[in-house]
Short mmCIF file of C-alpha atoms in Angstrom, two decimals:
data_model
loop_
_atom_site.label_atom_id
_atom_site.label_comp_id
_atom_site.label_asym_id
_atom_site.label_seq_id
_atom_site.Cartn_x
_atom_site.Cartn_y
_atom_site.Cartn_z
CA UNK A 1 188.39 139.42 101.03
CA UNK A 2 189.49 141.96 98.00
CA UNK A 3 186.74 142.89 96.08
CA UNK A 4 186.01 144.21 92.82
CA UNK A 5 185.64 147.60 93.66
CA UNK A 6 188.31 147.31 95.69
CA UNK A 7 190.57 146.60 92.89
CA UNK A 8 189.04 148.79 90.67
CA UNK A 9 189.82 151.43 92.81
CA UNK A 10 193.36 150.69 93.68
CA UNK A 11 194.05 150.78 89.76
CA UNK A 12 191.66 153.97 88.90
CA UNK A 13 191.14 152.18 85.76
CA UNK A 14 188.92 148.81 84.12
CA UNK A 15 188.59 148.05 80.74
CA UNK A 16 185.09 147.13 79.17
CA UNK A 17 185.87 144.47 76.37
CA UNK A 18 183.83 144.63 73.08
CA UNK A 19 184.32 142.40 70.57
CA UNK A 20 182.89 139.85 68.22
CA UNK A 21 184.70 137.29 69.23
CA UNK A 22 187.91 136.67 71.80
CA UNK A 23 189.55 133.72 70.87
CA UNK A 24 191.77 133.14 74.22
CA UNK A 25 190.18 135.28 77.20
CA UNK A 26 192.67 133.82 79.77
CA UNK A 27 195.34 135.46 77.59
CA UNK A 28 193.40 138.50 77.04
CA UNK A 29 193.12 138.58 81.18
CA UNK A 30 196.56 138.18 81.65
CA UNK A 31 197.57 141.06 79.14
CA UNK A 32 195.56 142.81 80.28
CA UNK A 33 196.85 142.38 84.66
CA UNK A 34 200.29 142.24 83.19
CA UNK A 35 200.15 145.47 81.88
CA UNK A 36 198.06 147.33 84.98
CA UNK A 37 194.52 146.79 84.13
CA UNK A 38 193.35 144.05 86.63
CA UNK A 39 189.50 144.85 86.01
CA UNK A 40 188.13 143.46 83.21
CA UNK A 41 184.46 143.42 81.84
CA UNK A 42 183.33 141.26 79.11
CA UNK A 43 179.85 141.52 77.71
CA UNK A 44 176.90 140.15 76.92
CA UNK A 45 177.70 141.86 73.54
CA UNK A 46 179.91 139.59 72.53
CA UNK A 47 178.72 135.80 71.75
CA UNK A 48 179.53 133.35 74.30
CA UNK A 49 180.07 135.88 76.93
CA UNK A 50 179.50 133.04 80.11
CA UNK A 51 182.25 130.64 78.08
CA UNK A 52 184.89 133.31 77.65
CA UNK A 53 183.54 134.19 81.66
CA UNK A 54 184.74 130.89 82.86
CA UNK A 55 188.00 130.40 80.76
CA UNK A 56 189.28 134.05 81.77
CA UNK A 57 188.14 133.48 85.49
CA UNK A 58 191.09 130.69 85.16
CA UNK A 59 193.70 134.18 85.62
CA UNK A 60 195.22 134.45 89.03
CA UNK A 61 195.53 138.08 88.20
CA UNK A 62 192.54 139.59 86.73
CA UNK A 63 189.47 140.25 88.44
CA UNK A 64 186.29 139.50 86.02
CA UNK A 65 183.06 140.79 85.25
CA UNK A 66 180.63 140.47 83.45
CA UNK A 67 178.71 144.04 81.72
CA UNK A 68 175.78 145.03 79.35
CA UNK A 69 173.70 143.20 82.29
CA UNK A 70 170.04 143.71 81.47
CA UNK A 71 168.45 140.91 83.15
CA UNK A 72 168.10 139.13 86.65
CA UNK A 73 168.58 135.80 84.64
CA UNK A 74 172.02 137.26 83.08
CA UNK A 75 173.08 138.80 86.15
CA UNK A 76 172.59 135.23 87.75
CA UNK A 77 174.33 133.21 84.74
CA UNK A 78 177.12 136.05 84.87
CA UNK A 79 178.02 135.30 88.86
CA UNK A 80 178.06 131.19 88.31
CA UNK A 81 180.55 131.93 85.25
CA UNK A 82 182.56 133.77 87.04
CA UNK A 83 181.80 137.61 87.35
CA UNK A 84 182.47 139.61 90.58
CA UNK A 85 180.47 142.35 89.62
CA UNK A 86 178.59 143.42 87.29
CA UNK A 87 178.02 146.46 85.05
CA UNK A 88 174.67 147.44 83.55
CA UNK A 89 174.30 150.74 80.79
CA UNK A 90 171.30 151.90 82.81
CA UNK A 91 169.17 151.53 85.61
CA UNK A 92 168.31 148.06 85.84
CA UNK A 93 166.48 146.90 89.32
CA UNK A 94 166.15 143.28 88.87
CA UNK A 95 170.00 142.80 88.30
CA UNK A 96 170.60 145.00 91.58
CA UNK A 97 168.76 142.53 93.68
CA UNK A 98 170.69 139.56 92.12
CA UNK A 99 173.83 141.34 92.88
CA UNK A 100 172.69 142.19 96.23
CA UNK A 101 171.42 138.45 97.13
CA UNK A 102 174.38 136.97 95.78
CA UNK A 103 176.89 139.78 97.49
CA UNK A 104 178.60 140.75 94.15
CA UNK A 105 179.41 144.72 93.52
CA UNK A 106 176.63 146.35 90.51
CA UNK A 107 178.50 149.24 88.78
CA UNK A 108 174.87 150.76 87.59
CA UNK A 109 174.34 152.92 84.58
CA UNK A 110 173.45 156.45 85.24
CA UNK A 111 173.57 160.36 83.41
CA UNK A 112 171.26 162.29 85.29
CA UNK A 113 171.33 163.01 89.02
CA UNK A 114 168.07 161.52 89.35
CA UNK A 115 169.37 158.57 88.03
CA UNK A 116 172.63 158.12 90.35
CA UNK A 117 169.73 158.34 93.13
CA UNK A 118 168.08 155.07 91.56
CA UNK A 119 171.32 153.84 90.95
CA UNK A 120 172.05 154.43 94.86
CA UNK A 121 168.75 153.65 95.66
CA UNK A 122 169.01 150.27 94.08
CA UNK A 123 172.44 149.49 96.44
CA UNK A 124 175.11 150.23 93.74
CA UNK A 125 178.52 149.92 94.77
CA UNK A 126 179.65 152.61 91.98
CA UNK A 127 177.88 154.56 89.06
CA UNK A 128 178.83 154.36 85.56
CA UNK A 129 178.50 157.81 84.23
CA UNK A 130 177.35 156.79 80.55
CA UNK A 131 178.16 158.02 78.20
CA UNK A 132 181.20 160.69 79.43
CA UNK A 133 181.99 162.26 76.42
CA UNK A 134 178.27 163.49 76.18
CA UNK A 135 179.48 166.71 79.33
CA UNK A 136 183.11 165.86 79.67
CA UNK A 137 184.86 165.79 82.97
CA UNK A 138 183.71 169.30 84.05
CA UNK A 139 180.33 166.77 84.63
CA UNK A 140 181.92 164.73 87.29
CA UNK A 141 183.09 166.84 89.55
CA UNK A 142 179.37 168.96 89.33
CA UNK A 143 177.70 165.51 90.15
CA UNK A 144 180.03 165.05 93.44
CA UNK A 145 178.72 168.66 94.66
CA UNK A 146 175.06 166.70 96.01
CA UNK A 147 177.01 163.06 95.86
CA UNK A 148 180.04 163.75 97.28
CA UNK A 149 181.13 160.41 98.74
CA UNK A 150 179.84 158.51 95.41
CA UNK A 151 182.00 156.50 93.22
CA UNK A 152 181.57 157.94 89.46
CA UNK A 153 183.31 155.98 86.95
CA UNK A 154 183.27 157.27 83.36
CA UNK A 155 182.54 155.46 80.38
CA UNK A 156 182.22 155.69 76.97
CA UNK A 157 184.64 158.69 74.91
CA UNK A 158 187.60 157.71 77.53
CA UNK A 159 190.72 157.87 76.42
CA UNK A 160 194.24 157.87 76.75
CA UNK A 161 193.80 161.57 76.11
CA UNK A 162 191.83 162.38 78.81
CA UNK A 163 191.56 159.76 81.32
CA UNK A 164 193.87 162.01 83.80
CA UNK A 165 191.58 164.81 83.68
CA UNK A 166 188.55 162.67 84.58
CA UNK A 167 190.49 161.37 87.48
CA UNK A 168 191.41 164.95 88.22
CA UNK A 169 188.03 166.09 88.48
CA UNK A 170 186.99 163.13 90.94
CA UNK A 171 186.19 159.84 89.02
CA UNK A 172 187.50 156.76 91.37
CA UNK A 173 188.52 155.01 88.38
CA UNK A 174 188.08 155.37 84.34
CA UNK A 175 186.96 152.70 81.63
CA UNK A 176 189.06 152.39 79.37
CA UNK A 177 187.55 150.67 76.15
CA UNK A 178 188.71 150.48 72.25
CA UNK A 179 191.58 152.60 73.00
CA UNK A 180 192.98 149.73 74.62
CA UNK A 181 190.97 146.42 73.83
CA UNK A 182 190.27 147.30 70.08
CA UNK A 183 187.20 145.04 69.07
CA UNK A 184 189.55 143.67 65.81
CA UNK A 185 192.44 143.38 67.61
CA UNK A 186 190.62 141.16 70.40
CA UNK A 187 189.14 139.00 67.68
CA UNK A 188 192.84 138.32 66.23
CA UNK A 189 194.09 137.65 69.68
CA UNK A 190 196.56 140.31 69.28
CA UNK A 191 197.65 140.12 72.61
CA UNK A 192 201.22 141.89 72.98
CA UNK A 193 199.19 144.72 71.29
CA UNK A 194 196.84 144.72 73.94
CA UNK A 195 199.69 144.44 76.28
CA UNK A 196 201.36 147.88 75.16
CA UNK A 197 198.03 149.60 74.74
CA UNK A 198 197.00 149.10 78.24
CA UNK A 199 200.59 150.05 79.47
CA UNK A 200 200.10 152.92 77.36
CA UNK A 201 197.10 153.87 78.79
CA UNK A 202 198.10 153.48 82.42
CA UNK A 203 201.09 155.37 81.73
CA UNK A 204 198.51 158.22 80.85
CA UNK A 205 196.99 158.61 83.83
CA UNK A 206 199.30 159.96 86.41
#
């Protein structure tokens, strides 16, 4: 069976979805697929994060998941609403083991190598360098010198700007956040917005 990562990696590219409220997430999905971006995180920052879970899940296109996991018991509510993986912002042991009893992919929050080797440690399928606009790209491809067959995946400052040159310099995939899924333009259901923005930012990356 496809997985997650598997997806994630085919694309090079997920978005993380921030916003105060989504009024329609099966049509945010399905902008979102249409346009390139399969991978799509919703989280626990934005109220009623397991609803909006289970209505998006509903997309025969997008692959869900759930981030800002900080807890066994969200990592568990996450998987029976839908999520087939999860993403935490740091190192977060009990929502590795959930993942790992329940076979869904962690992406696991990490800066420092000594954290990618808890991350790794912990059985993370990828590691969310957080947040990449603190070093830049140059960071990446340091990291892969003593993890070379790691999956980084940068997050936070990524843009349409410079998502190619984190790719370049060995990232399996990029987040791509409020350059695409703008927190007010989720919240207004601005979909064909959405749409063009994540076009857009796929475009950007080759």
């Amino acid at each position: 069976m496809t997985t997650a990562l598997d997806v994630i990696r085919a694309d090079r590219v997920l978005t993380v979805v921030r916003a105060p409220r989504i009024p329609d997430p099966l049509a945010l999905a399905e902008a979102l697929a249409g346009s390139g971006i399969r991978t799509v995180e919703l989280t626990f920052t934005t109220p009623g994060v397991l609803d909006a879970l289970r209505a998006a899940s509903g997309s025969a296109r997008a692959v869900l998941g759930a981030g800002t996991v900080l807890t066994g018991d969200q990592a568990a509510a996450a998987i029976d609403s839908g999520a087939r993986f999860l993403v935490t912002p740091g190192i977060r042991a009990e929502v590795a083991a959930v993942a790992l009893r329940r076979d869904i992919p962690v992406v696991m929050g990490a800066f420092t190598p000594s954290e990618v080797m808890q991350a790794l440690d912990l059985g993370a399928a990828a590691v969310k360098i957080f947040p990449a606009r603190a070093l830049g790209p140059g960071y990446l491809k340091d990291l892969l010198g003593p993890f070379p067959d790691t999956a980084f995946i940068p997050s936070g400052g990524v843009n349409a700007a410079n998502a190619a040159d984190f790719l370049a310099h060995g990232a399996v995939a990029v987040t791509a956040g409020t350059d695409v899924v703008a927190p007010a333009a989720v919240a207004s259901g601005r979909w064909p917005e959405i749409a063009a923005r994540a076009a857009a930012f796929v475009r950007s990356m080759n």
